[in-house]
Amino acid sequence: MILLPGLDKQMSRIKAYLLENEPQAGEKLLVAGSASEKIAMHLSEKFSLECSLIVEDYESQLNANMLIETKDKILVSLMEFDNTDFAKDHFDYIYAQASVSSTKRNKIIKEFKRILKVSGIFSVGEITTLQKECPPFVKNIFDSSSMLPLFHDELSNYYTERGFEVVEEVDLTSTLHIYFNKNRAMLDVQYEEMSKDEKIYYKKLINKISHETNAYLRHGADKFIGFKSLILRKK
């Protein structure tokens, strides 16, 4: 299972699209985001795509390099999503799952559009707000992760206004309960296995994950937080 909002569902949708449209071997795929190694490995192998994976922090780069074997031939790089090193019109496909819903979204999407070929495909999954006004405890969750989610029903308009055609739009909000439950179970197991020093070192991160999980599962944040997957074509 892919432990990101949207779980395996977003990748399933782009797989169905690619199976129907038969990409050419050697076409270029960019996967952007931490914890996306399985996505990069599966899509590149399944469709014989030349794949690059970019992350924005050093720890994610280390984790990716440990998980991806040499035989997978995936280039892992540390880059700011809004300022990559890639040439214009470089990629045939870009995949981003829960990795662009940030305060830098406008710059990121502008950069992704620059490096995507005309008629190229962009599979994007975004955290959204289910209501236009969210209570302070939900806003605090977003602020702590530098997130700036768009209103659920306005997400597709955001992309069409920026020169993309919507090929498919799927509401994946229902995956979030499973995602947060899995997160909590995994955190409980990992916490028990940590040394005393590790618990001190990761205390802030552990508290953040625990707070977000409890807010969603127990305190009503599920009424305000959604997730939507889009398949877009660059015009």
Short mmCIF file of N, CA and C in Angstrom, two decimals, residues 40-41 44-45 49-54 64-65 68-77:
data_model
loop_
_atom_site.label_atom_id
_atom_site.label_comp_id
_atom_site.label_asym_id
_atom_site.label_seq_id
_atom_site.Cartn_x
_atom_site.Cartn_y
_atom_site.Cartn_z
N ALA A 40 7.14 5.42 -8.30
CA ALA A 40 8.15 5.56 -9.35
C ALA A 40 8.60 4.20 -9.87
N MET A 41 8.86 3.26 -8.96
CA MET A 41 9.33 1.93 -9.37
C MET A 41 8.27 1.20 -10.18
N SER A 44 7.49 3.05 -13.74
CA SER A 44 8.62 2.99 -14.67
C SER A 44 8.81 1.58 -15.20
N GLU A 45 8.63 0.58 -14.32
CA GLU A 45 8.79 -0.81 -14.76
C GLU A 45 7.61 -1.27 -15.62
N LEU A 49 9.19 3.29 -18.70
CA LEU A 49 9.41 4.73 -18.74
C LEU A 49 10.75 5.09 -18.12
N GLU A 50 11.37 6.12 -18.65
CA GLU A 50 12.59 6.66 -18.07
C GLU A 50 12.17 7.60 -16.93
N CYS A 51 12.53 7.26 -15.69
CA CYS A 51 11.93 7.91 -14.53
C CYS A 51 12.92 8.71 -13.70
N SER A 52 12.49 9.89 -13.28
CA SER A 52 13.21 10.71 -12.30
C SER A 52 12.29 10.92 -11.10
N LEU A 53 12.87 10.86 -9.91
CA LEU A 53 12.14 11.12 -8.67
C LEU A 53 12.80 12.30 -7.96
N ILE A 54 12.02 13.33 -7.64
CA ILE A 54 12.58 14.47 -6.93
C ILE A 54 11.90 14.64 -5.57
N ALA A 64 14.85 7.42 -0.17
CA ALA A 64 14.58 6.99 -1.55
C ALA A 64 15.75 6.18 -2.10
N ASN A 65 16.95 6.64 -1.85
CA ASN A 65 18.13 5.92 -2.35
C ASN A 65 18.28 4.55 -1.70
N ILE A 68 15.21 2.36 -3.43
CA ILE A 68 15.27 2.12 -4.88
C ILE A 68 16.58 1.43 -5.22
N GLU A 69 16.48 0.28 -5.84
CA GLU A 69 17.67 -0.48 -6.21
C GLU A 69 18.25 0.02 -7.53
N THR A 70 19.53 -0.25 -7.73
CA THR A 70 20.22 0.20 -8.94
C THR A 70 19.53 -0.30 -10.21
N LYS A 71 19.01 -1.51 -10.14
CA LYS A 71 18.37 -2.11 -11.33
C LYS A 71 17.12 -1.35 -11.76
N ASP A 72 16.54 -0.59 -10.83
CA ASP A 72 15.32 0.15 -11.17
C ASP A 72 15.60 1.35 -12.08
N LYS A 73 16.87 1.79 -12.11
CA LYS A 73 17.30 2.87 -13.02
C LYS A 73 16.44 4.13 -12.87
N ILE A 74 16.19 4.50 -11.62
CA ILE A 74 15.44 5.72 -11.33
C ILE A 74 16.41 6.74 -10.75
N LEU A 75 16.45 7.91 -11.34
CA LEU A 75 17.35 8.96 -10.87
C LEU A 75 16.67 9.74 -9.75
N VAL A 76 17.27 9.68 -8.55
CA VAL A 76 16.73 10.38 -7.38
C VAL A 76 17.51 11.67 -7.17
N SER A 77 16.79 12.80 -7.08
CA SER A 77 17.46 14.10 -6.94
C SER A 77 16.79 14.94 -5.87
#
